[in-house]
Each structure stands twice: as C-alpha cells, then as structure tokens.
mmCIF file of C-alpha atoms in Angstrom:
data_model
loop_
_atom_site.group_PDB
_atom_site.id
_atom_site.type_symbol
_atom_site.label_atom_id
_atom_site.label_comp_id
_atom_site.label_asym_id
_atom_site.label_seq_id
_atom_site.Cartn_x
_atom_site.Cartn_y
_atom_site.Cartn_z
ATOM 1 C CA UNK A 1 0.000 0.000 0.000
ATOM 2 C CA UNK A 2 3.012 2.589 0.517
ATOM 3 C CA UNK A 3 4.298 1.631 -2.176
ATOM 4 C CA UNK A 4 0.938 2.386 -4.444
ATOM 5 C CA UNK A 5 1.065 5.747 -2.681
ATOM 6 C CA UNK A 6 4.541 6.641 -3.300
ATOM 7 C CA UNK A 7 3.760 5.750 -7.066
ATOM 8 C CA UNK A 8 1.019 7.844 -6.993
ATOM 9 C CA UNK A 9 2.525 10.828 -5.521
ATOM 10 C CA UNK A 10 5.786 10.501 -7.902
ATOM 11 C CA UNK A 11 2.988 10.931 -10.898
ATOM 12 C CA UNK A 12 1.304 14.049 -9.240
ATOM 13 C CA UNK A 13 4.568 15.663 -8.884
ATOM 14 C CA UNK A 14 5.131 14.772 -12.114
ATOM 15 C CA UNK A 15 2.254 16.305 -13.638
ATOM 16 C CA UNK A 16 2.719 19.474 -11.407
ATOM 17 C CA UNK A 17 6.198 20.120 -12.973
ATOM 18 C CA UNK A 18 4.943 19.303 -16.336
ATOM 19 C CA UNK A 19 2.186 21.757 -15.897
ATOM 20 C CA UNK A 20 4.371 24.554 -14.759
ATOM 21 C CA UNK A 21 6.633 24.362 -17.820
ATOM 22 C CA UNK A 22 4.085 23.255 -20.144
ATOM 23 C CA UNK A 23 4.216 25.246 -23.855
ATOM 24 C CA UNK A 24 1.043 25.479 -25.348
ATOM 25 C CA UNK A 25 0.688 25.452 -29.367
ATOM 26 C CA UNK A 26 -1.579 26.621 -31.666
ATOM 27 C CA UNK A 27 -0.883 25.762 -35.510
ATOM 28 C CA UNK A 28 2.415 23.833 -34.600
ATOM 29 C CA UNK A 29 3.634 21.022 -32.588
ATOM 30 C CA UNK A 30 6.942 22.534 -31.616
ATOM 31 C CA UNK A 31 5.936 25.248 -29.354
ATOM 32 C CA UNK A 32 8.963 27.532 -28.587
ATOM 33 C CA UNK A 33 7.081 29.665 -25.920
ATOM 34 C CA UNK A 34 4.480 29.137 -22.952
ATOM 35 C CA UNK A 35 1.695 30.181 -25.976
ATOM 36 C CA UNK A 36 2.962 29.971 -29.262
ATOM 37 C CA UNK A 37 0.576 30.636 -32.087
ATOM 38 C CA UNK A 38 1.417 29.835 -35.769
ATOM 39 C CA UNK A 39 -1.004 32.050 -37.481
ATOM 40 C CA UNK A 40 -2.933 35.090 -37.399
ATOM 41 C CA UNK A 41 -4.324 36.162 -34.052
ATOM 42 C CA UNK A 42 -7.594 38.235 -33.748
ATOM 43 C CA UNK A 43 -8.659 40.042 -30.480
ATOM 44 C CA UNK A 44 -12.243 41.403 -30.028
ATOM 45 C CA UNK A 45 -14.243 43.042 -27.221
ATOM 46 C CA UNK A 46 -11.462 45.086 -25.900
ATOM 47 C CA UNK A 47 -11.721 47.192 -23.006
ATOM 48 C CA UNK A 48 -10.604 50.467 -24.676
ATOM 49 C CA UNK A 49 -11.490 52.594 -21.396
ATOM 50 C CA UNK A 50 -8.505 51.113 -19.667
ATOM 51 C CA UNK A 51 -5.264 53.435 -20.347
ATOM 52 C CA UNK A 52 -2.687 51.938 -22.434
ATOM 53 C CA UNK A 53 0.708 52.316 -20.945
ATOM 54 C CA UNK A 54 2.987 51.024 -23.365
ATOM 55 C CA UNK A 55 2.965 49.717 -27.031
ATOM 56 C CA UNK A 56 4.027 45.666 -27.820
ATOM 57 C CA UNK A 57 5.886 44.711 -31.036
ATOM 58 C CA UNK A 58 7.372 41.375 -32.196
ATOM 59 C CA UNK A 59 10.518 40.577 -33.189
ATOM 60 C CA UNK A 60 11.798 38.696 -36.236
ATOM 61 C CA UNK A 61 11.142 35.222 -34.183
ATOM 62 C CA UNK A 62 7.663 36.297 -33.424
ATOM 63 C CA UNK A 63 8.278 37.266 -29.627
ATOM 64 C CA UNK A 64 5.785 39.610 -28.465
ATOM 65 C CA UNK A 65 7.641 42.468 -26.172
ATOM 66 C CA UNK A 66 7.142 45.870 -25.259
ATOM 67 C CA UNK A 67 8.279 48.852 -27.069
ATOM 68 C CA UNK A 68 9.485 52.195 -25.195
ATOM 69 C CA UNK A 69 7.973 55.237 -26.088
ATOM 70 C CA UNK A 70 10.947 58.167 -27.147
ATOM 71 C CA UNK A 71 11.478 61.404 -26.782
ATOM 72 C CA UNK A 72 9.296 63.586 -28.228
ATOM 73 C CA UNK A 73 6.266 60.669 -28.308
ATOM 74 C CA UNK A 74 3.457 61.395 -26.004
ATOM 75 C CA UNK A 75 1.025 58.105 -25.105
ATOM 76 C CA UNK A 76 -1.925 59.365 -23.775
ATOM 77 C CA UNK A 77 -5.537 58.146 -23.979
ATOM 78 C CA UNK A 78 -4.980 55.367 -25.707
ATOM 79 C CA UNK A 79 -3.586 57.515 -28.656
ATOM 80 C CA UNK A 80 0.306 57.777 -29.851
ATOM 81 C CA UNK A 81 1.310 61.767 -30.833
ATOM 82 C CA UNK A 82 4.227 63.296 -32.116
ATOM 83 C CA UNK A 83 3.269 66.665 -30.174
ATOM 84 C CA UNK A 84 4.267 65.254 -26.586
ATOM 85 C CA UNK A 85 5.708 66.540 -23.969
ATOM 86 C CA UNK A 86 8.724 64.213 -24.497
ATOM 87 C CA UNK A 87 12.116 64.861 -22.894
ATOM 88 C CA UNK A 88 13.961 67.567 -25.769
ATOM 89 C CA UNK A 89 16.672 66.220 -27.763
ATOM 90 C CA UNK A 90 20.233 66.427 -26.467
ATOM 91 C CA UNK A 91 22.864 67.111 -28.683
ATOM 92 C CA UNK A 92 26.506 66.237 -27.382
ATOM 93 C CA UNK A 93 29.210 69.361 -27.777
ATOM 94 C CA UNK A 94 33.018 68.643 -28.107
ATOM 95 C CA UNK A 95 35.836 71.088 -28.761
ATOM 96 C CA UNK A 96 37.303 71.123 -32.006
ATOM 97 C CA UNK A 97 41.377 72.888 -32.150
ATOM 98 C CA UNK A 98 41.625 74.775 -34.721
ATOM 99 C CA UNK A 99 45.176 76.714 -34.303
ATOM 100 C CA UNK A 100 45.024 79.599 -37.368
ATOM 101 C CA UNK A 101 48.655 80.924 -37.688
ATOM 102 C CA UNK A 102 47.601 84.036 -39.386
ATOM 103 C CA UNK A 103 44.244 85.491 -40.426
ATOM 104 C CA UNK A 104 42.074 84.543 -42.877
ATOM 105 C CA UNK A 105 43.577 80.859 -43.043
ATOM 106 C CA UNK A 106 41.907 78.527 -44.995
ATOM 107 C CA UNK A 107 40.838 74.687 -43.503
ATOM 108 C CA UNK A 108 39.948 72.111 -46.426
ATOM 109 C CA UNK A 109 38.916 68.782 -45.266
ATOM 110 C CA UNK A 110 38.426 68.908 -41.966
ATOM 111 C CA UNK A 111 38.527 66.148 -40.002
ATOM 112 C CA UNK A 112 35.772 66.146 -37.486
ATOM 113 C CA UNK A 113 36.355 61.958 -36.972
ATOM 114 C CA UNK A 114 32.432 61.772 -37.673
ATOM 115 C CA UNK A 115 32.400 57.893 -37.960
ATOM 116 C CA UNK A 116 35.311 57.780 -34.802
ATOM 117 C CA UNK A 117 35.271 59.115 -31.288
ATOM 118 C CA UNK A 118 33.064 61.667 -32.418
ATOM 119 C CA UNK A 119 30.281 59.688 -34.396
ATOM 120 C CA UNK A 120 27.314 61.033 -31.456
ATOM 121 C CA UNK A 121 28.639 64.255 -31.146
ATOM 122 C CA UNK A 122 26.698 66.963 -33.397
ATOM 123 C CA UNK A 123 27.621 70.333 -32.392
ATOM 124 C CA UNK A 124 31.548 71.058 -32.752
ATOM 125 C CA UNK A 125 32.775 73.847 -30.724
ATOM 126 C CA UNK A 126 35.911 75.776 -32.318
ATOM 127 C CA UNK A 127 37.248 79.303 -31.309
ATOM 128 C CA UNK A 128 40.367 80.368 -32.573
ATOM 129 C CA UNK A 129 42.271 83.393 -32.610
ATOM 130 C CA UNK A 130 41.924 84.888 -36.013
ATOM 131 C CA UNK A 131 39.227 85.205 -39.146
ATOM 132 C CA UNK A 132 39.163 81.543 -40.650
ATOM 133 C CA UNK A 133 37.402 80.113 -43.536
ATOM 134 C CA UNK A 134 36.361 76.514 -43.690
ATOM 135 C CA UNK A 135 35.812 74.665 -47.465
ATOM 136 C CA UNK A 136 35.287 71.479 -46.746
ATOM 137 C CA UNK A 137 34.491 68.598 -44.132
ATOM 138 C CA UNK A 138 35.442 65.192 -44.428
ATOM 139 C CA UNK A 139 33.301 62.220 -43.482
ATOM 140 C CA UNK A 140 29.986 63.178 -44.239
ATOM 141 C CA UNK A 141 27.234 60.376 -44.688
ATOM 142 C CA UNK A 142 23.930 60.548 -45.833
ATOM 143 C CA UNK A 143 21.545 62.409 -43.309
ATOM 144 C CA UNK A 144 24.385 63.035 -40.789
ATOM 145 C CA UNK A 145 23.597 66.659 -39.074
ATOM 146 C CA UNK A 146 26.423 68.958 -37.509
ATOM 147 C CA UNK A 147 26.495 72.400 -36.362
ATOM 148 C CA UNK A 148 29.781 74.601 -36.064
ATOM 149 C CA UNK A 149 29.894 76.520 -32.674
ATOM 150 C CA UNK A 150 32.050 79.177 -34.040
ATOM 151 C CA UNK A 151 32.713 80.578 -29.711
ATOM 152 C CA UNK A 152 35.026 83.442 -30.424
ATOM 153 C CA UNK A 153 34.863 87.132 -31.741
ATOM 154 C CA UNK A 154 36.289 86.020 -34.591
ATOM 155 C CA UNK A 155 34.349 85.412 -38.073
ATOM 156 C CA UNK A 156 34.203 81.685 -39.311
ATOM 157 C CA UNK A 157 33.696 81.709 -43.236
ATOM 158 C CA UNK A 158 32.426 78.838 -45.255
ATOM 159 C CA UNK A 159 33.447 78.634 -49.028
ATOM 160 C CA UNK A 160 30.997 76.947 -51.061
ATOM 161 C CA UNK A 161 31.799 74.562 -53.478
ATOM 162 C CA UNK A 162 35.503 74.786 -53.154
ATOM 163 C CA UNK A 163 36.832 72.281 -51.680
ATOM 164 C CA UNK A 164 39.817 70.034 -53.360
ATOM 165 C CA UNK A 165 37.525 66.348 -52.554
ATOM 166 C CA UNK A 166 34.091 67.349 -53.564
ATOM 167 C CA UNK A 167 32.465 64.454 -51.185
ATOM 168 C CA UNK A 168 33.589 67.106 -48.933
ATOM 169 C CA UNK A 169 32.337 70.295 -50.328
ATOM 170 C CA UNK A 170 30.098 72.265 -48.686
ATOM 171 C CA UNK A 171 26.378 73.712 -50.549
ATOM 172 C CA UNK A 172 25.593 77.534 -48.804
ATOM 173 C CA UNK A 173 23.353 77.465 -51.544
ATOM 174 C CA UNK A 174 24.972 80.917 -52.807
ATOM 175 C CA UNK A 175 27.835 82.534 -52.290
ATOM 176 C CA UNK A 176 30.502 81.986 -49.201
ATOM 177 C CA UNK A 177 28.673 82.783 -46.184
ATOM 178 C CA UNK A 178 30.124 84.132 -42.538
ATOM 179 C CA UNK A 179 29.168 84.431 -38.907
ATOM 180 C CA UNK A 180 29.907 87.927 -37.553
ATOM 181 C CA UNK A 181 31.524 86.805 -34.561
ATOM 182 C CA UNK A 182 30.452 84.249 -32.382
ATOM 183 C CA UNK A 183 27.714 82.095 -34.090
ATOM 184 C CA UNK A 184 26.577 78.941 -35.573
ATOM 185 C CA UNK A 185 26.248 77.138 -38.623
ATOM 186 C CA UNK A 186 24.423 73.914 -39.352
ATOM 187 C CA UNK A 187 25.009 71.651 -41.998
ATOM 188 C CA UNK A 188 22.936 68.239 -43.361
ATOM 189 C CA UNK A 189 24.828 65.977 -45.434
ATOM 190 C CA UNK A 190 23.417 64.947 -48.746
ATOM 191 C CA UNK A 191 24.387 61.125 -49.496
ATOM 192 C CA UNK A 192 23.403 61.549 -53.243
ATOM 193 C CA UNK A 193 24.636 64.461 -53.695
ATOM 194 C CA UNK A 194 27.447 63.885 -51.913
ATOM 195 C CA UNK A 195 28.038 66.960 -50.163
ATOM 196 C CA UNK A 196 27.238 69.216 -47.136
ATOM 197 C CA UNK A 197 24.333 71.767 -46.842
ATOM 198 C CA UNK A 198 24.206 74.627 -44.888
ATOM 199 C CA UNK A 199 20.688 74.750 -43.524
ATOM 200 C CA UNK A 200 20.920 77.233 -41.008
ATOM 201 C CA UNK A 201 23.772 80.144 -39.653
ATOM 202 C CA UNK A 202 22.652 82.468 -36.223
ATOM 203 C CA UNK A 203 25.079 85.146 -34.949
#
C-alpha cells in the first residue's frame, strides 16, 4: 500500500512540474514559448477605457515584447502623438582645435572623426584666434547633421563649393557665407549628392 502511494505521488509531482513548464501550441507542434501561435491572431471586445501604458511589437522570431515610447512621443488616452511633452533632444558638444597661424587661413577637409570618437557628437565647438574660412568637411554620410559653434569674436567663413575632394564640399546654396563673430552654422549631409548643406547660420 506505501508503495501504491509513493507511485502515486511521484505521478502528481510529475504532472505538477509538467504543468508549470508546459508550452502550449496553436498551428504547430513545436511550441517555442508558454503560448505559441502559428497564425494570425484576432482580439475582439477590448476594453478600450482602460489606459494603455505602453505599445508591444514582435521581433523577427515572433516574440511579443514591449516597445518604449521616445522622446518627443506622447502616449496618452490610448492615442500615440508626435506633439508630446517628451524629454527635448540632447545634442553632445566637443571642442574642435583649430590653431590659425595668421588670419584669414583657410581649412579644407576637416577632419571632425564623424564615424570615430566623435560619431554622437553633433555640435563642434571651435574658437580660434583669427578670421578663418572653412571649405570642406570630411566624413559626411547621408543624413548626418552637424552644427559649427564658431565661440570666439572672430568670423568663421564657409566657401561653397571649393573644396579640393568634392564628397567634402560644402552647398551655402549661394555665395561663401560668414558668422559675424560668435555664431553657428548647421550643416545636413546629402548622401546623393554627396556633399554638405548649410541649412541654417545664427550670430
């Protein structure tokens, strides 16, 4: 008799453990997950009064997971907007030496390291002691974005279309264009083009 009951209780544990780490599947019979459904899914009746506070997604094996909202996404109300109240957009500074031996010196190429240490970084902070002219950045790669912090008195000049590698020229869609002193100037980079835009310039 303890022997029957032994046997019985080795089964009940058994089934307890199978239970627990049972996969269930729908449309296959190699479930990879606790539910795994090969095939559409369709869910009806939901409660659309309950706040939604995050989104789901699958991934190229089919695992449903949640996806994070960014910065500048507002969920609210069950709706996704692009007019949130998201956390601004942080752009990363880092000081650029440019030494200018006389005035008016002229930088082609410049070497920013844009796909190196400084491949996060967009605005580039320079300041150097005389009038300088830039003519062309090296680098560039479709859609990259960079501003020039130009932080001294000094004028920073861009020369358009001039530089000796023209995947490095630079577009001020007119002529050369300056900062009067301190000031910035922000450039998009145009992959099929090949070449830098100025999109912006603020003294």
């Amino acid at each position: 008799m303890v022997k029957k009951y032994k046997l019985i209780a080795r089964i009940i544990l058994l089934l307890i453990v199978q239970f627990n780490y049972a996969q269930v599947g729908i449309g296959t019979t190699n479930p990879q997950a606790t539910l795994h459904v090969q095939g559409n899914v369709r869910v009806t009746n939901t409660n659309n009064t309950t706040t939604s506070t995050q989104l789901l997604g699958n991934c190229a094996q089919g695992d449903i997971t949640s996806i994070k909202v960014g910065d500048g996404l507002l969920l609210k109300d069950n709706e996704l907007t692009a007019s949130g109240t998201g956390t601004p957009t942080k752009y990363k500074i880092a000081n650029i030496s440019i030494v200018t031996s006389a005035p008016n010196q002229n930088f082609d190429n410049v070497n920013l390291d844009l796909s190196g240490v400084n491949s996060d970084i967009v605005i580039f902070r320079m300041g150097p002691l005389h009038n300088y002219t830039i003519s062309g950045i090296s680098g560039g790669t479709d859609g990259r974005h960079l501003i020039i912090y130009n932080s001294s008195a000094v004028n920073l000049t861009i020369n358009s279309m001039s530089s000796l590698t023209p995947a490095n020229n630079i577009d001020t869609l007119g002529s050369s264009t300056s900062t009067s002193g301190v000031g910035t100037i922000e450039f998009v980079y145009d992959g099929t083009l090949s070449k830098w835009i100025v999109i912006n310039i603020r003294n």
